[in-house]
mmCIF file of C-alpha atoms in Angstrom:
data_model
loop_
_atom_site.group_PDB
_atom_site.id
_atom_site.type_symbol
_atom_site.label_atom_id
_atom_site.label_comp_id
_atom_site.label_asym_id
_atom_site.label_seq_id
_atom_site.Cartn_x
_atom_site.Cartn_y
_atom_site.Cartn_z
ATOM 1 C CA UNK A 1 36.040 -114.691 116.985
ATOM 2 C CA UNK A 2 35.529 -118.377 116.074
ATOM 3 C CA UNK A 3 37.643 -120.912 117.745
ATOM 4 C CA UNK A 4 40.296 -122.655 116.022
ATOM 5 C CA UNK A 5 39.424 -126.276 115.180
ATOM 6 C CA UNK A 6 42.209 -128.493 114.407
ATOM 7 C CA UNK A 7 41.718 -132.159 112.752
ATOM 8 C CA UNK A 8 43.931 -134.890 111.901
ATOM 9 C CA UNK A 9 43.495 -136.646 108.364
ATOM 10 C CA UNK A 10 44.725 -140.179 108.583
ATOM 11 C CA UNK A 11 42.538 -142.358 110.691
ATOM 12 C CA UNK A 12 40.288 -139.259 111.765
ATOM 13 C CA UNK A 13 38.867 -138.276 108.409
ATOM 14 C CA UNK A 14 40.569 -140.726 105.812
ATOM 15 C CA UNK A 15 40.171 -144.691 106.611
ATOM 16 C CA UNK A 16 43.535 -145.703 106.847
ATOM 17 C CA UNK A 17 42.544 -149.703 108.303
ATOM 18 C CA UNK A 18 40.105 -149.703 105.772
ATOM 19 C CA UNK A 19 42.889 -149.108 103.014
ATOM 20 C CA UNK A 20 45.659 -151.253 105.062
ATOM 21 C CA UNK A 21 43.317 -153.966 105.208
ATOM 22 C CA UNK A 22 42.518 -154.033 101.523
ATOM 23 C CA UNK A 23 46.532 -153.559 100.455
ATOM 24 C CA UNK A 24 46.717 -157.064 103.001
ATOM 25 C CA UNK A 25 44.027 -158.942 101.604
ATOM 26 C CA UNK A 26 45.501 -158.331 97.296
ATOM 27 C CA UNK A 27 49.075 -158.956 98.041
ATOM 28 C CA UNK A 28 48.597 -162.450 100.868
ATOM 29 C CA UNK A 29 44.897 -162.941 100.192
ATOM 30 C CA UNK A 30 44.370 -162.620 103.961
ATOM 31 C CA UNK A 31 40.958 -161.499 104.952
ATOM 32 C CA UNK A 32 41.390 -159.148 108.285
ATOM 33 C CA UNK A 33 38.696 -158.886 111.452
ATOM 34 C CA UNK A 34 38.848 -155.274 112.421
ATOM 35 C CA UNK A 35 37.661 -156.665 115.966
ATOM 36 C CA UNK A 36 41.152 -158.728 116.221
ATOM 37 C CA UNK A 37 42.881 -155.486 115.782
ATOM 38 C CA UNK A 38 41.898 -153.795 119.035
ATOM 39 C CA UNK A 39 44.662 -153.043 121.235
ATOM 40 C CA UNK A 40 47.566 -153.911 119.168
ATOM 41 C CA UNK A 41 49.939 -150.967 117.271
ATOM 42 C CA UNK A 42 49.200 -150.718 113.032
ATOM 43 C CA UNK A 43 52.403 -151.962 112.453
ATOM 44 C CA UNK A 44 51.297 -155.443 114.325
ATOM 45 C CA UNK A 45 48.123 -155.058 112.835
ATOM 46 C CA UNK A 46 49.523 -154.671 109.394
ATOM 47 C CA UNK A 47 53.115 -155.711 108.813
ATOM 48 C CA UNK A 48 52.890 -154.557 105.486
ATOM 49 C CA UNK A 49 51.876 -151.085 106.063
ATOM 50 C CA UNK A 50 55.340 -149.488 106.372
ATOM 51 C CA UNK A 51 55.894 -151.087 102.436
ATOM 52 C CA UNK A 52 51.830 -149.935 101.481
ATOM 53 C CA UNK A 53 51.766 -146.766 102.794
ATOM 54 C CA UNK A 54 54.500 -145.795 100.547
ATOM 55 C CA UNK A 55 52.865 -146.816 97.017
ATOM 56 C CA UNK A 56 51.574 -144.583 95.143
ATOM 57 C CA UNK A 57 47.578 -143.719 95.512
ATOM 58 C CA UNK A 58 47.724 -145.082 99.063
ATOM 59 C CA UNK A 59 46.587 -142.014 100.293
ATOM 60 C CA UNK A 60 44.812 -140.922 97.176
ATOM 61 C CA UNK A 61 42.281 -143.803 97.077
ATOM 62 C CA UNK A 62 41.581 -144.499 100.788
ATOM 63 C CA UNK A 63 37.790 -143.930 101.853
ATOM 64 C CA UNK A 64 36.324 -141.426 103.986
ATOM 65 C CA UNK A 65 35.463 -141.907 107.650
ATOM 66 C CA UNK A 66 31.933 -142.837 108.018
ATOM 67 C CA UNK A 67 29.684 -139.481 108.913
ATOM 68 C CA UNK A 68 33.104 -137.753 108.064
ATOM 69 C CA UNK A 69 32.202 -135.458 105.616
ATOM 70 C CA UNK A 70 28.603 -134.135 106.513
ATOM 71 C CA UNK A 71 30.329 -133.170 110.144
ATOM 72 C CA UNK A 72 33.403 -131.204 108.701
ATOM 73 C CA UNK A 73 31.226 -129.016 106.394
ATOM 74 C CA UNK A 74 29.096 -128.604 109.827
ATOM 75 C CA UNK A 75 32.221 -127.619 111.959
ATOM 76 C CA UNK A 76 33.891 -125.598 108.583
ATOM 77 C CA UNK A 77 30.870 -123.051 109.089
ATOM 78 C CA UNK A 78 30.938 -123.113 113.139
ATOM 79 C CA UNK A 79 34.871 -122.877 113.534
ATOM 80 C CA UNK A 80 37.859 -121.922 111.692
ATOM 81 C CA UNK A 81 38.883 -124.961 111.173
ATOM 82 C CA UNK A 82 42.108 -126.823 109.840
ATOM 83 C CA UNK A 83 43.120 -129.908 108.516
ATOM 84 C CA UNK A 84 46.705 -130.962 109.870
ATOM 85 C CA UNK A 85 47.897 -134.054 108.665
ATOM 86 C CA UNK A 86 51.633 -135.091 109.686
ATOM 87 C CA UNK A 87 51.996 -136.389 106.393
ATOM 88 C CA UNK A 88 56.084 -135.347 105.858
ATOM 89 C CA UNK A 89 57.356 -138.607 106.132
ATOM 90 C CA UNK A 90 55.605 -139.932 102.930
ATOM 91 C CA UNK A 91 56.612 -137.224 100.327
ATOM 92 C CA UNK A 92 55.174 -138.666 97.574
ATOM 93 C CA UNK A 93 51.712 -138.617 99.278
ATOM 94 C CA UNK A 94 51.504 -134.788 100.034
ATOM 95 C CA UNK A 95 49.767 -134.443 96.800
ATOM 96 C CA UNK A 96 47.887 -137.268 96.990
ATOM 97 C CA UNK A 97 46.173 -135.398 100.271
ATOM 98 C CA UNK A 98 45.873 -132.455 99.069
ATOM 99 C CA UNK A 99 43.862 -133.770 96.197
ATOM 100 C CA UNK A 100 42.141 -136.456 98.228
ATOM 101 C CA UNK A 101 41.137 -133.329 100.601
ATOM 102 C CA UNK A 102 40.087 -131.739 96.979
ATOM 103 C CA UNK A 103 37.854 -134.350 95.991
ATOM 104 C CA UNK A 104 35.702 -135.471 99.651
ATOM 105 C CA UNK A 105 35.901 -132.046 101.089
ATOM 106 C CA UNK A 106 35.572 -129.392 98.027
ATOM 107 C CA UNK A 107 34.454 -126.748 100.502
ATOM 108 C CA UNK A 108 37.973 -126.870 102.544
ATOM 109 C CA UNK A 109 39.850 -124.149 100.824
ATOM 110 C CA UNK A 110 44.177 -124.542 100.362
ATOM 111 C CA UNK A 111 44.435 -121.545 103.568
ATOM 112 C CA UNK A 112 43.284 -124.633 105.925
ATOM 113 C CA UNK A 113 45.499 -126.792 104.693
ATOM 114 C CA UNK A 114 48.867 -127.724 106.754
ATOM 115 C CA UNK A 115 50.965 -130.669 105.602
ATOM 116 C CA UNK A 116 53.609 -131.371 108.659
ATOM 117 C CA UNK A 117 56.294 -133.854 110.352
ATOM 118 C CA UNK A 118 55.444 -132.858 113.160
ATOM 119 C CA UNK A 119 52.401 -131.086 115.308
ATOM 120 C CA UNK A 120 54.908 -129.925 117.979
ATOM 121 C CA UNK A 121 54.217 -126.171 116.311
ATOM 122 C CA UNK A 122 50.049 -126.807 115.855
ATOM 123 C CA UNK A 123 48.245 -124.382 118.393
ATOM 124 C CA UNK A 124 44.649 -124.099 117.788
ATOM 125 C CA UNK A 125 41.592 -124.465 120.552
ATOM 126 C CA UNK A 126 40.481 -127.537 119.902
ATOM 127 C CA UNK A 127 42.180 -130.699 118.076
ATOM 128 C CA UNK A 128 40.484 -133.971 116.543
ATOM 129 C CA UNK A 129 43.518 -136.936 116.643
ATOM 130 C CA UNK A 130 43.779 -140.769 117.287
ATOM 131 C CA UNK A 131 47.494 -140.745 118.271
ATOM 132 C CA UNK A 132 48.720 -139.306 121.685
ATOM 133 C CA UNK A 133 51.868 -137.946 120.615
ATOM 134 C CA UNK A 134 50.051 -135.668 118.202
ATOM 135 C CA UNK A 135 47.577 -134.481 120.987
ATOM 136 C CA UNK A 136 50.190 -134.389 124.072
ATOM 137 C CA UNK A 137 51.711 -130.886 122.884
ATOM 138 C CA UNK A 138 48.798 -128.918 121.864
ATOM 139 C CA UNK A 139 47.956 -126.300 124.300
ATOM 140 C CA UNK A 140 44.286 -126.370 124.024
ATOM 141 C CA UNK A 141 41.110 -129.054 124.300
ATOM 142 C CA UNK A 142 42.401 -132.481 122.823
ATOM 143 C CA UNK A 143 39.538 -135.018 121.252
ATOM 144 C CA UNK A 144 41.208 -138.839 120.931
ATOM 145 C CA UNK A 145 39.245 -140.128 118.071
ATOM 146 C CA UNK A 146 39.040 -144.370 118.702
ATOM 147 C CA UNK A 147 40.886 -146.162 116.443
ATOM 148 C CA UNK A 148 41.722 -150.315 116.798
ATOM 149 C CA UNK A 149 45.293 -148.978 117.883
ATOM 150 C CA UNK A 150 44.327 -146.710 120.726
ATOM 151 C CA UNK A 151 40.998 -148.276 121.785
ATOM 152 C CA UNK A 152 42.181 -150.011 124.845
ATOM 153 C CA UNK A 153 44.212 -147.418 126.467
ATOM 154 C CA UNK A 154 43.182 -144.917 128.654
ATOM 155 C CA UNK A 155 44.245 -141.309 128.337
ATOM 156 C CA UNK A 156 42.880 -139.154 131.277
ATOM 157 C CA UNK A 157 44.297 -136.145 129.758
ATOM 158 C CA UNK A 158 41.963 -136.312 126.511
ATOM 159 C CA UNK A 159 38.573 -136.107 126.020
ATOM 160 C CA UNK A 160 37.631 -139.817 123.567
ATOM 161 C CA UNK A 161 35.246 -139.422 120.621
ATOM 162 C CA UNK A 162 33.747 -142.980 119.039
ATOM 163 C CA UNK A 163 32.456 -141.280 116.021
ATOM 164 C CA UNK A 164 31.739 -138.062 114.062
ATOM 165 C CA UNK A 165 28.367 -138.381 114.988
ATOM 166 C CA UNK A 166 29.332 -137.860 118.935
ATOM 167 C CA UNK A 167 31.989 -135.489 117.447
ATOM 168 C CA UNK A 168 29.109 -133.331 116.266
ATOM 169 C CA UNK A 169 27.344 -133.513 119.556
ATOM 170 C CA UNK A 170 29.764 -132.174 121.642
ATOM 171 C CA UNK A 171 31.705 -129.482 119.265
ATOM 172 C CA UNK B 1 64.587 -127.555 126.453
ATOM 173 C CA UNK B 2 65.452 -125.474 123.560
ATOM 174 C CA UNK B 3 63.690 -122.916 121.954
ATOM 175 C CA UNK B 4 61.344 -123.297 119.155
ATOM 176 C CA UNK B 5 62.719 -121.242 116.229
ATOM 177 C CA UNK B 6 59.859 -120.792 113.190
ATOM 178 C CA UNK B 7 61.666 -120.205 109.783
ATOM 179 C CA UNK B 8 60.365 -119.125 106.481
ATOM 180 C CA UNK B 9 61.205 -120.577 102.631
ATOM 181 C CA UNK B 10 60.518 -118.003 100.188
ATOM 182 C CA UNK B 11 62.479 -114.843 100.573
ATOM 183 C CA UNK B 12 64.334 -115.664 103.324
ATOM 184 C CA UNK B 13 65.555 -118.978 102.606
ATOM 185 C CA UNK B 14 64.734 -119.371 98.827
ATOM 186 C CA UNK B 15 65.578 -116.381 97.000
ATOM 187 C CA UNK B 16 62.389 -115.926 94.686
ATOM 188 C CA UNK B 17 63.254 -112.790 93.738
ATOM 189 C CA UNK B 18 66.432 -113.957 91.889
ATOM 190 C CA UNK B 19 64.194 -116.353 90.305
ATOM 191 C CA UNK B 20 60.994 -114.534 89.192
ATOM 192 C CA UNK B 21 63.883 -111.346 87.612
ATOM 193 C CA UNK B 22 64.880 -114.949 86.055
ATOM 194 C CA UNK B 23 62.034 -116.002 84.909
ATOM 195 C CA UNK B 24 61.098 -112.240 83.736
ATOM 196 C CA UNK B 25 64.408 -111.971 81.848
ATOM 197 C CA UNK B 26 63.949 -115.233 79.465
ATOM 198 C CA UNK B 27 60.422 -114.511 78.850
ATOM 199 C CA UNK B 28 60.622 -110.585 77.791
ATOM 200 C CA UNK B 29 64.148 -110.465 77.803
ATOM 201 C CA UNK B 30 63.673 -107.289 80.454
ATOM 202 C CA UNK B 31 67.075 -106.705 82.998
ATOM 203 C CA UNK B 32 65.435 -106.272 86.177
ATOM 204 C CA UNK B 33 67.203 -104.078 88.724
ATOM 205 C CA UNK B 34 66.742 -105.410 91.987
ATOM 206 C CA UNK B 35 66.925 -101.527 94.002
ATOM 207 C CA UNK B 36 63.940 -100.527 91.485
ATOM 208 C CA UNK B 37 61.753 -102.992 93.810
ATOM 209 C CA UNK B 38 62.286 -101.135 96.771
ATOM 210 C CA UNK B 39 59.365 -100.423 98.336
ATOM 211 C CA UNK B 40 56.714 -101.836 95.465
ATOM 212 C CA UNK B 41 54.840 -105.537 95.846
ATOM 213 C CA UNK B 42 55.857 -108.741 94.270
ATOM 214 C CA UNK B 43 53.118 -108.532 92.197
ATOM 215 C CA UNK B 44 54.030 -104.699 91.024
ATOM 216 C CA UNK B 45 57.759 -106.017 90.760
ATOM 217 C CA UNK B 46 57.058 -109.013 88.568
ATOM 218 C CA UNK B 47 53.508 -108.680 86.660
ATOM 219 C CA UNK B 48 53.974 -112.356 85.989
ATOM 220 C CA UNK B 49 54.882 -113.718 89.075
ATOM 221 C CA UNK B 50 51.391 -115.392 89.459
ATOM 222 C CA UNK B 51 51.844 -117.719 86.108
ATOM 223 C CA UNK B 52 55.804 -118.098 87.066
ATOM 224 C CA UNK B 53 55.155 -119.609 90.439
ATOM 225 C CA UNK B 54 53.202 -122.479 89.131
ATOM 226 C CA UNK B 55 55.651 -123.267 86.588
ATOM 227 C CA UNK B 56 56.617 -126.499 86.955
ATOM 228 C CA UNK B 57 60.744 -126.335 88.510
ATOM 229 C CA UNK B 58 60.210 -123.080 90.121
ATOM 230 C CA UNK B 59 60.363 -123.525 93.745
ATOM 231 C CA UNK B 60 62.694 -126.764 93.061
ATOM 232 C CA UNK B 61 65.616 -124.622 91.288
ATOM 233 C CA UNK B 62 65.287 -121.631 93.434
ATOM 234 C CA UNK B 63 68.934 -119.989 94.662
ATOM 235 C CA UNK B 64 69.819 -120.559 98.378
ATOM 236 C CA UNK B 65 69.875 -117.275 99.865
ATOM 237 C CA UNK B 66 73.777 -116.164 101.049
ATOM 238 C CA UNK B 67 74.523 -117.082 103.888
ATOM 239 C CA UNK B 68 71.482 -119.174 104.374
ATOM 240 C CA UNK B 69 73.208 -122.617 104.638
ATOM 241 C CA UNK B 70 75.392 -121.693 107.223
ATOM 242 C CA UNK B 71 73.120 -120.198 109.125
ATOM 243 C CA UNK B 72 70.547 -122.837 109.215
ATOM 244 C CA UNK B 73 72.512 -125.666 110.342
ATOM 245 C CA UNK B 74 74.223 -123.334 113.077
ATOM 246 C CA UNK B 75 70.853 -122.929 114.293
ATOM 247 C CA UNK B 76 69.633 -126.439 113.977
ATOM 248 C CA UNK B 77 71.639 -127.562 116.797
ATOM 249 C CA UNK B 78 70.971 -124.225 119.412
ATOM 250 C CA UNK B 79 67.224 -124.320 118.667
ATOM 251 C CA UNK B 80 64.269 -126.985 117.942
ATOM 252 C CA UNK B 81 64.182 -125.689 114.539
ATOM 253 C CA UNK B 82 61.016 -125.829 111.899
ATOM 254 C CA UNK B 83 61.414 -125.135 108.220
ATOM 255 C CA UNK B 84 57.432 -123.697 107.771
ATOM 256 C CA UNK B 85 56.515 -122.685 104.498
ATOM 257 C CA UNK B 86 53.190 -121.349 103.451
ATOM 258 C CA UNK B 87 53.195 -123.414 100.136
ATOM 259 C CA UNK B 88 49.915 -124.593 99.699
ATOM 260 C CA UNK B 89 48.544 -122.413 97.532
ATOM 261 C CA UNK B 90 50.700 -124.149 94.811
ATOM 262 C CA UNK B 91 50.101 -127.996 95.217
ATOM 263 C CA UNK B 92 53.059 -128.628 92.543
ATOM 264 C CA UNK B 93 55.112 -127.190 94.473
ATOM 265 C CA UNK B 94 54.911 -129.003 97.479
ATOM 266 C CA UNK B 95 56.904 -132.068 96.552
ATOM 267 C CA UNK B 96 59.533 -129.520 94.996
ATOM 268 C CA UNK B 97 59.537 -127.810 98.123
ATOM 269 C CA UNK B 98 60.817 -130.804 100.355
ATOM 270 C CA UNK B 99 63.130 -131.633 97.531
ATOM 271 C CA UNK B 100 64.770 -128.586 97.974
ATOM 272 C CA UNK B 101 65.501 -128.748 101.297
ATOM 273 C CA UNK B 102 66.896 -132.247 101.006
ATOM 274 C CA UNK B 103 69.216 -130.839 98.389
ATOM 275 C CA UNK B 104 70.344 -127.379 100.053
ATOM 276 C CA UNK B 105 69.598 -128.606 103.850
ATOM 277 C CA UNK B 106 70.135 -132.006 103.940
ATOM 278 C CA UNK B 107 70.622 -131.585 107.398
ATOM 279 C CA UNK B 108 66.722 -130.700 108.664
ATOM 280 C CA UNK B 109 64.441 -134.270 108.786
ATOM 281 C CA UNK B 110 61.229 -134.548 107.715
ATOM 282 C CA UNK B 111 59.856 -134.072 111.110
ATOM 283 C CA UNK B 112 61.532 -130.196 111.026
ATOM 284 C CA UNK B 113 58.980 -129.330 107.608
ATOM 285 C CA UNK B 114 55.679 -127.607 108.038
ATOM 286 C CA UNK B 115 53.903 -126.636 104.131
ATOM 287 C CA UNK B 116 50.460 -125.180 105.181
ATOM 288 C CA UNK B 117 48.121 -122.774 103.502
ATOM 289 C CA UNK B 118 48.160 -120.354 106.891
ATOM 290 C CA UNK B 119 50.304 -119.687 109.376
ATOM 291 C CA UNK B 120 47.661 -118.757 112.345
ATOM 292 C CA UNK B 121 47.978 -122.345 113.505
ATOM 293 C CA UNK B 122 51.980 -122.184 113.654
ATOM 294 C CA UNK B 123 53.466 -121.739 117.246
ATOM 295 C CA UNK B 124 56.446 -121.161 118.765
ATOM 296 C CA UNK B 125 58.867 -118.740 120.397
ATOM 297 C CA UNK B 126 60.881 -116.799 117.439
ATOM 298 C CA UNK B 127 59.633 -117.020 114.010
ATOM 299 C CA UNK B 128 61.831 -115.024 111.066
ATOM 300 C CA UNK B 129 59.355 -114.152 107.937
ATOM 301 C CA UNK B 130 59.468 -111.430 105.248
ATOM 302 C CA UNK B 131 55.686 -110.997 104.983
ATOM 303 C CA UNK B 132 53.450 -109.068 107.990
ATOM 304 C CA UNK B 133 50.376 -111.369 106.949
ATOM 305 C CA UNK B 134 52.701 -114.575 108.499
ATOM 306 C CA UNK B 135 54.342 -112.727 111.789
ATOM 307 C CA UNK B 136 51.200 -111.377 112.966
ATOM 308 C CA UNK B 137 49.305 -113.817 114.627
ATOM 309 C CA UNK B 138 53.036 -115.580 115.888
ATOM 310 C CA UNK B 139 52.661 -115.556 119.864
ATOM 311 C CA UNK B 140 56.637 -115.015 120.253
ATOM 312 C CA UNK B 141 59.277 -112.817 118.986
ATOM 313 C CA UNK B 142 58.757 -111.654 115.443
ATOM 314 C CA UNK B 143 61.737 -110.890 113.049
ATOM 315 C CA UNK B 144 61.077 -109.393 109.931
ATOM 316 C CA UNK B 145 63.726 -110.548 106.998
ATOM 317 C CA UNK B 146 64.128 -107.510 104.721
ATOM 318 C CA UNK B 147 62.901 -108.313 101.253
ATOM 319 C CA UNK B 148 62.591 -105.123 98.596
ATOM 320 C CA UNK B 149 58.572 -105.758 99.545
ATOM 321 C CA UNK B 150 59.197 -104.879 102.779
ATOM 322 C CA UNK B 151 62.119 -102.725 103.103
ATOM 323 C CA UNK B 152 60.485 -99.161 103.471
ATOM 324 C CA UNK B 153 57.558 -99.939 105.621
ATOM 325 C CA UNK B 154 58.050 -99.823 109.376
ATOM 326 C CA UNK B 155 56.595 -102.248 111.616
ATOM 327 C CA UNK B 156 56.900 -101.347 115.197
ATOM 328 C CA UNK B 157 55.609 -105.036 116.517
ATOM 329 C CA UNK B 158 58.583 -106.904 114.350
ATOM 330 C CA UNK B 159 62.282 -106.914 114.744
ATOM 331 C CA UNK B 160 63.817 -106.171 111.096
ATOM 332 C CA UNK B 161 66.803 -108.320 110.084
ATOM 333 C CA UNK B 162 68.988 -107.647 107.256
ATOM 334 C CA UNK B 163 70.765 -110.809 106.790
ATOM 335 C CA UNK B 164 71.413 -114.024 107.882
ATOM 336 C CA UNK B 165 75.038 -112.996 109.750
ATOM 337 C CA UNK B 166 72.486 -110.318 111.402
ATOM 338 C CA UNK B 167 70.741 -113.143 112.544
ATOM 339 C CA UNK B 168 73.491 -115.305 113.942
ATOM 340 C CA UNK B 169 74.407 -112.524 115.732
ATOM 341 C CA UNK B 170 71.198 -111.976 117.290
ATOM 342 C CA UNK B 171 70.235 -115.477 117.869
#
């Protein structure tokens, strides 16, 4: 039986700074260092991001992680793997991800799909995430993917992962 | 800490058979009698179930199932409760989904909803379904909601409940 492979969307497999950053630079023309990001939450990183993450094609247009998709079609045939994005608090993007998901990752079928609040009820072997509260309450092996947000904390109880190149290594 | 209680939409919160014998009636004009689905599948109950349930409205207008409401928001504050639907095989129908809810259950948040394609990643300790296929893989106590699809098959591993006073009374 093939483990269970669970991985985040936002930040993991979408680029999330990458779309914040853009959003910041139209509306105040501000050009953003990635590197002055590190160790500071999104919402200091982007003030704007609880106003841009709620227009429409936010989610829909973002990029893809770099390596992103040639290492998910890898793991899709190794695992059964599922993307679990906690997505429920912007309604008008659970569409938007599930045709996002659609267009960079054809080969991910709707049955691997889950669209939640929250990933208190996510079991699975292993899970792919760059926030601690979504890794803290799964029961099995928990990858923190490095994002500016997280980068300078430590987190003995999680394995961290700098790219989907080392992802691919290990898993 | 409270116990995590797993419930189910369609046919046990949403009555979708009331709305596919709906659905039949306008389009052939064909009375359905609810006690002539004892026993047969959705699909042998309501040849066009497959084209209704991507109509546009259909999960969004859905009846509340009796005593459903109630039930629910007793529930909500005994148990860390999670609305988890298996709704992603119809990507209209996710928004209309979480619509619902904030209509008929205003009182569950956004961090209580779960729409996935699967529910092998869902855990918990008591999750109430209508359909084998979701209580199977659930790692605590299974109840079984009686839905005509179900109601003469026997499944020793599940607990059958008729209705949602039987499950007050139970949980």
């Amino acid at each position: 039986m093939m483990k269970k492979l669970i991985i985040d969307m936002d930040g993991v497999m979408s680029d999330v700074y990458g779309q914040l950053a853009r959003l910041e630079k139209r509306d105040s023309g501000k050009d953003i260092n990635m590197n002055d990001l590190i160790g500071i939450t999104e919402l200091e990183a982007f003030p704007n991001c609880k106003v841009h993450v709620h227009e429409p094609g936010f989610f829909r247009t973002a990029s893809v992680m770099v390596g992103s998709q040639e290492a998910v079609k890898y793991l899709n045939n190794k695992y059964e793997l599922y993307i679990v994005s906690a997505g429920m608090e912007f309604p008008n993007g659970l569409r938007e991800k599930y045709d996002w998901l659609g267009e960079h990752f054809p080969f991910i079928t709707w049955e691997q799909i889950v669209l939640c609040g929250s990933k208190r009820v996510i079991s699975g072997d292993i899970m792919i995430d760059d926030y601690a509260k979504n890794l803290t309450y799964f029961p099995g092996e928990k990858l923190m993917f490095t994002q500016p947000h997280n980068q300078l904390t430590e987190y003995p109880d999680f394995k961290r992962v700098n790219s989907w190149e080392e992802i691919v290594n290990i898993l």
